[in-house]
mmCIF file of C-alpha atoms in Angstrom:
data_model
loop_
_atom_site.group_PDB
_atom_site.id
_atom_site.type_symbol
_atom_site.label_atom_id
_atom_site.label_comp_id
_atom_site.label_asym_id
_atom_site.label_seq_id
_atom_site.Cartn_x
_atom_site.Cartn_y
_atom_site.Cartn_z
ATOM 1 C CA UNK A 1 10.220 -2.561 42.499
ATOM 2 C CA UNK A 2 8.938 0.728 41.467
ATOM 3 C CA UNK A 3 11.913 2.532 40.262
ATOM 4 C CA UNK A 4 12.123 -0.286 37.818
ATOM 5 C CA UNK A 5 8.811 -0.715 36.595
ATOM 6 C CA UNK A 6 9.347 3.604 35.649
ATOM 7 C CA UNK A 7 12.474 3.049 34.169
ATOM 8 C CA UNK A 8 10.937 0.140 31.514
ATOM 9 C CA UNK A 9 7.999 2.465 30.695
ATOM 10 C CA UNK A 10 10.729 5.223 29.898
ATOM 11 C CA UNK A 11 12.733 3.186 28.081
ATOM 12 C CA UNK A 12 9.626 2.040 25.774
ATOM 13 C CA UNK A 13 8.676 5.360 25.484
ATOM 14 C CA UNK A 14 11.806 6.155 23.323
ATOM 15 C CA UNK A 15 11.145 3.418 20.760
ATOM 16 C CA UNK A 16 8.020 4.556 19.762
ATOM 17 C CA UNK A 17 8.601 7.097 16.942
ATOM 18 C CA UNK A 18 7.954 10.315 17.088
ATOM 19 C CA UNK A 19 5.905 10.868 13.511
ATOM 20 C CA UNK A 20 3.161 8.567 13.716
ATOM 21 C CA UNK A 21 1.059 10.889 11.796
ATOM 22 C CA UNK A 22 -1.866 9.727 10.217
ATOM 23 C CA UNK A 23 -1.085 11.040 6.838
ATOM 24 C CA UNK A 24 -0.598 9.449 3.485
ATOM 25 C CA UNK A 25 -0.575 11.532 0.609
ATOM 26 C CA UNK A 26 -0.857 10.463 -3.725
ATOM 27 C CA UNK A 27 2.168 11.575 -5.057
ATOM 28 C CA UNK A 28 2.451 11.505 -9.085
ATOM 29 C CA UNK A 29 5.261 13.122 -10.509
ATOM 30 C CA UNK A 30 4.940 11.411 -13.711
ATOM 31 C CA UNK A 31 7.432 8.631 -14.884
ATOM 32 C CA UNK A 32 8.919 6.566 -11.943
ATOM 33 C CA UNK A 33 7.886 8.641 -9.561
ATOM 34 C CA UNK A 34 3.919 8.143 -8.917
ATOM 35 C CA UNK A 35 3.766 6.703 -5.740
ATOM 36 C CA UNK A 36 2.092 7.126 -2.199
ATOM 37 C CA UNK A 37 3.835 8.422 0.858
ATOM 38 C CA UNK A 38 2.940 7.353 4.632
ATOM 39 C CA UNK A 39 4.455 9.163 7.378
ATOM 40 C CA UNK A 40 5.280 6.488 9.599
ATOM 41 C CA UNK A 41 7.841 4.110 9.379
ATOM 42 C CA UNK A 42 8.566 1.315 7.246
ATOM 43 C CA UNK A 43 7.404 -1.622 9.932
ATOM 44 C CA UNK A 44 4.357 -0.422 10.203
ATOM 45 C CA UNK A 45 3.594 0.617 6.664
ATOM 46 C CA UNK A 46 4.296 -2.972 5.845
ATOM 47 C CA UNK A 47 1.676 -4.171 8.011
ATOM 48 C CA UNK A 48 -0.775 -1.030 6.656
ATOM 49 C CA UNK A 49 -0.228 -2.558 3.020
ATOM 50 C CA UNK A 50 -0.478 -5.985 3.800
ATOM 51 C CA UNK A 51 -3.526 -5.473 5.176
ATOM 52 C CA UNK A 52 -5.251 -3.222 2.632
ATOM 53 C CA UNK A 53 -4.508 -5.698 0.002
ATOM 54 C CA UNK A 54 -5.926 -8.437 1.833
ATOM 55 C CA UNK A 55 -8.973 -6.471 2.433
ATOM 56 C CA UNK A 56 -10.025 -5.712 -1.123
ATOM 57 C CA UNK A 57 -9.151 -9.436 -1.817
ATOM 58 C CA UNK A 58 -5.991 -8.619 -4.092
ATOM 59 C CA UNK A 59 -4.059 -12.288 -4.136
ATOM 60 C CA UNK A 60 -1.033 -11.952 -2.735
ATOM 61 C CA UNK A 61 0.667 -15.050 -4.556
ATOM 62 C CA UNK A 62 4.818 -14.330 -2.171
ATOM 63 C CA UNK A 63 6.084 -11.537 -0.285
ATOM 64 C CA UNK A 64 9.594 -10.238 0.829
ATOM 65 C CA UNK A 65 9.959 -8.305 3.681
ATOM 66 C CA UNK A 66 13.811 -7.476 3.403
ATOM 67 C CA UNK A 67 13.306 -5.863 0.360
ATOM 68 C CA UNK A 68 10.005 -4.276 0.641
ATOM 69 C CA UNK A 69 7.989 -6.584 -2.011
ATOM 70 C CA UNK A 70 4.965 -8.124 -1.913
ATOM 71 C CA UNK A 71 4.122 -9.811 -5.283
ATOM 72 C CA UNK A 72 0.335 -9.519 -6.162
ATOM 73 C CA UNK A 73 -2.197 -10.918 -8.609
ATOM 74 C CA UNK A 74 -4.656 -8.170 -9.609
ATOM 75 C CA UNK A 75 -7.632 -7.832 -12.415
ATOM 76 C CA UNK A 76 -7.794 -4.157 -13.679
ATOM 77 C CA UNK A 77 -11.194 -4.971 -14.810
ATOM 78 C CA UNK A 78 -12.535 -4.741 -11.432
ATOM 79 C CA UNK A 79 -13.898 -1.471 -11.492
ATOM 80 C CA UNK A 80 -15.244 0.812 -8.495
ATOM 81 C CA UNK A 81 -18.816 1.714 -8.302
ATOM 82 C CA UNK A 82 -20.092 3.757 -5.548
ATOM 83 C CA UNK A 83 -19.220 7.017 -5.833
ATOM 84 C CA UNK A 84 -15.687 6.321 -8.024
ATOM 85 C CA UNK A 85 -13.753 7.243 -5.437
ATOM 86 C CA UNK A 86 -14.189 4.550 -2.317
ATOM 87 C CA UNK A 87 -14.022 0.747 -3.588
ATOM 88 C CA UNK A 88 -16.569 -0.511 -1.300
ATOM 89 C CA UNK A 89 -18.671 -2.647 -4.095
ATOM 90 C CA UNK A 90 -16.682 -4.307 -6.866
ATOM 91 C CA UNK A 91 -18.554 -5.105 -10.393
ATOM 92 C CA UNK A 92 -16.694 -7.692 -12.170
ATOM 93 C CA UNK A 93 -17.002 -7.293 -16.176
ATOM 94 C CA UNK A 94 -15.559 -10.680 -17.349
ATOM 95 C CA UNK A 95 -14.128 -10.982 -21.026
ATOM 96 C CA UNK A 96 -13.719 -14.317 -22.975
ATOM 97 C CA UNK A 97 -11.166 -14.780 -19.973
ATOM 98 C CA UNK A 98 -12.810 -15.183 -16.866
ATOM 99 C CA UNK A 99 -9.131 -14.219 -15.020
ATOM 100 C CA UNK A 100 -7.470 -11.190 -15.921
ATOM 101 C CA UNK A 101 -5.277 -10.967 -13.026
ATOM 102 C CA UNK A 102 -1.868 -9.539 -14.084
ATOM 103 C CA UNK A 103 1.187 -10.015 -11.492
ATOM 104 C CA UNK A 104 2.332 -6.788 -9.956
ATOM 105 C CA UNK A 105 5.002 -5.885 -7.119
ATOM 106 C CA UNK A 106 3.945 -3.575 -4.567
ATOM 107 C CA UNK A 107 7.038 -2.082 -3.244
ATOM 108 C CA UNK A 108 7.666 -0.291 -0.209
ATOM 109 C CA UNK A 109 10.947 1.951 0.301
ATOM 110 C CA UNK A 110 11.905 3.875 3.191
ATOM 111 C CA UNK A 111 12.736 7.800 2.792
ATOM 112 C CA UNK A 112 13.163 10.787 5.526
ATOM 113 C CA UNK A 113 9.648 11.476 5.095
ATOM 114 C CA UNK A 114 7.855 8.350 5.675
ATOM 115 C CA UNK A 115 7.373 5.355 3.780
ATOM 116 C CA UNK A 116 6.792 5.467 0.320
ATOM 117 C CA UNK A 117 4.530 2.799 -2.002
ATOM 118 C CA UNK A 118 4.992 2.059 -5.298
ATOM 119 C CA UNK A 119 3.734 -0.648 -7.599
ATOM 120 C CA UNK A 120 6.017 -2.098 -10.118
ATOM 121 C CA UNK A 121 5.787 -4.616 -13.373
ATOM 122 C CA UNK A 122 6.808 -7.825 -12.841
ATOM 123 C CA UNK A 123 10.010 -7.256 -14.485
ATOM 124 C CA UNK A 124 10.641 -4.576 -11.092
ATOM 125 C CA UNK A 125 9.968 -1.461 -13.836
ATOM 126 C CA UNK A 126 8.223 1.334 -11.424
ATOM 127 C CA UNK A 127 4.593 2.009 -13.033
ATOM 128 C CA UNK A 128 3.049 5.617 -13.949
ATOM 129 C CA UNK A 129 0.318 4.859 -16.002
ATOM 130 C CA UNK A 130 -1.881 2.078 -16.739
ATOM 131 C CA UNK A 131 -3.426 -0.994 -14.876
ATOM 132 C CA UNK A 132 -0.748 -0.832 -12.310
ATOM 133 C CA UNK A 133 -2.012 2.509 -11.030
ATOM 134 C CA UNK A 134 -5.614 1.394 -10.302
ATOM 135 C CA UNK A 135 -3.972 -0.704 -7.518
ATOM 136 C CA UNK A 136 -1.889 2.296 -6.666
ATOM 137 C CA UNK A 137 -4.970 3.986 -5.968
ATOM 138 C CA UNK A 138 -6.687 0.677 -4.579
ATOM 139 C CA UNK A 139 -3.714 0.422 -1.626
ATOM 140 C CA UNK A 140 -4.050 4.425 -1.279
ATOM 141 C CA UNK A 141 -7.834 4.578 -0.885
ATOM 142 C CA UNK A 142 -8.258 1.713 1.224
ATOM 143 C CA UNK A 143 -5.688 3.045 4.146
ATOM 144 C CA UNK A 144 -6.722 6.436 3.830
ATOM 145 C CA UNK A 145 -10.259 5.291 4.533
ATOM 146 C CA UNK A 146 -8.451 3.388 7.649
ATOM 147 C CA UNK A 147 -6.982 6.935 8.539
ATOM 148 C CA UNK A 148 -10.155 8.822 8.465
ATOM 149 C CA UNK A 149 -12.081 6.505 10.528
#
């Protein structure tokens, strides 16, 4: 009856977690530790990735969940228009190779603060620098655009 019904919602209640925060902040701290941080938990930062890259169309060719890895195809010649800093238009600039894509991991740990993103070679190297970090920046602008809305 009724005394039930309360005591389910109550008991929900408690798994929800407490920091669902809107907030994801670009963190670069130079080598191996450029990354982004979301301050939620790992579950739903999962889904918050997954969904970004399938968004902006970056090919995600396998993922694993239990270790935080989805394993992506992207072309760092796709460049953003716009005003540089939202990807909403892409301008592709092919070379003699119509298909740059390079494989990348995007890889998702869980820390006291959050969530944190990083994007790795394919070899599992964390990157800092380069191609790598345009889809850094892709994953970051993409949710934070989510956030704002």
């Amino acid at each position: 009856g009724m005394q039930a019904e309360q005591q389910a919602v109550a008991s929900e209640e408690v798994i929800v977690p407490l920091t669902l925060s809107k907030t994801i902040e670009y963190i670069d701290q130079g080598e191996n530790n450029t990354y982004v941080r979301i301050n939620s938990p790992f579950a739903h930062v999962w889904r918050l990735v997954g969904k970004a890259l399938t968004e902006r169309v970056v090919e995600i060719t396998d993922k694993n969940r239990s270790i935080g890895t989805y394993y992506v195809q992207f072309d760092p010649e796709v460049q953003a228009v716009s005003d540089g800093s939202f990807w909403d238009e892409f301008v592709f600039f092919f070379g003699s190779d119509a298909n740059q894509e390079l494989p990348y991991q995007v890889f998702l740990t869980e820390s006291e603060f959050g969530t944190d993103v990083f994007v790795r070679d394919q070899l599992g190297n964390k990157l800092f620098q380069g191609d790598g970090i345009l889809l850094l920046n892709l994953i970051f602008d993409t949710i934070k655009q989510d956030f704002d809305e």
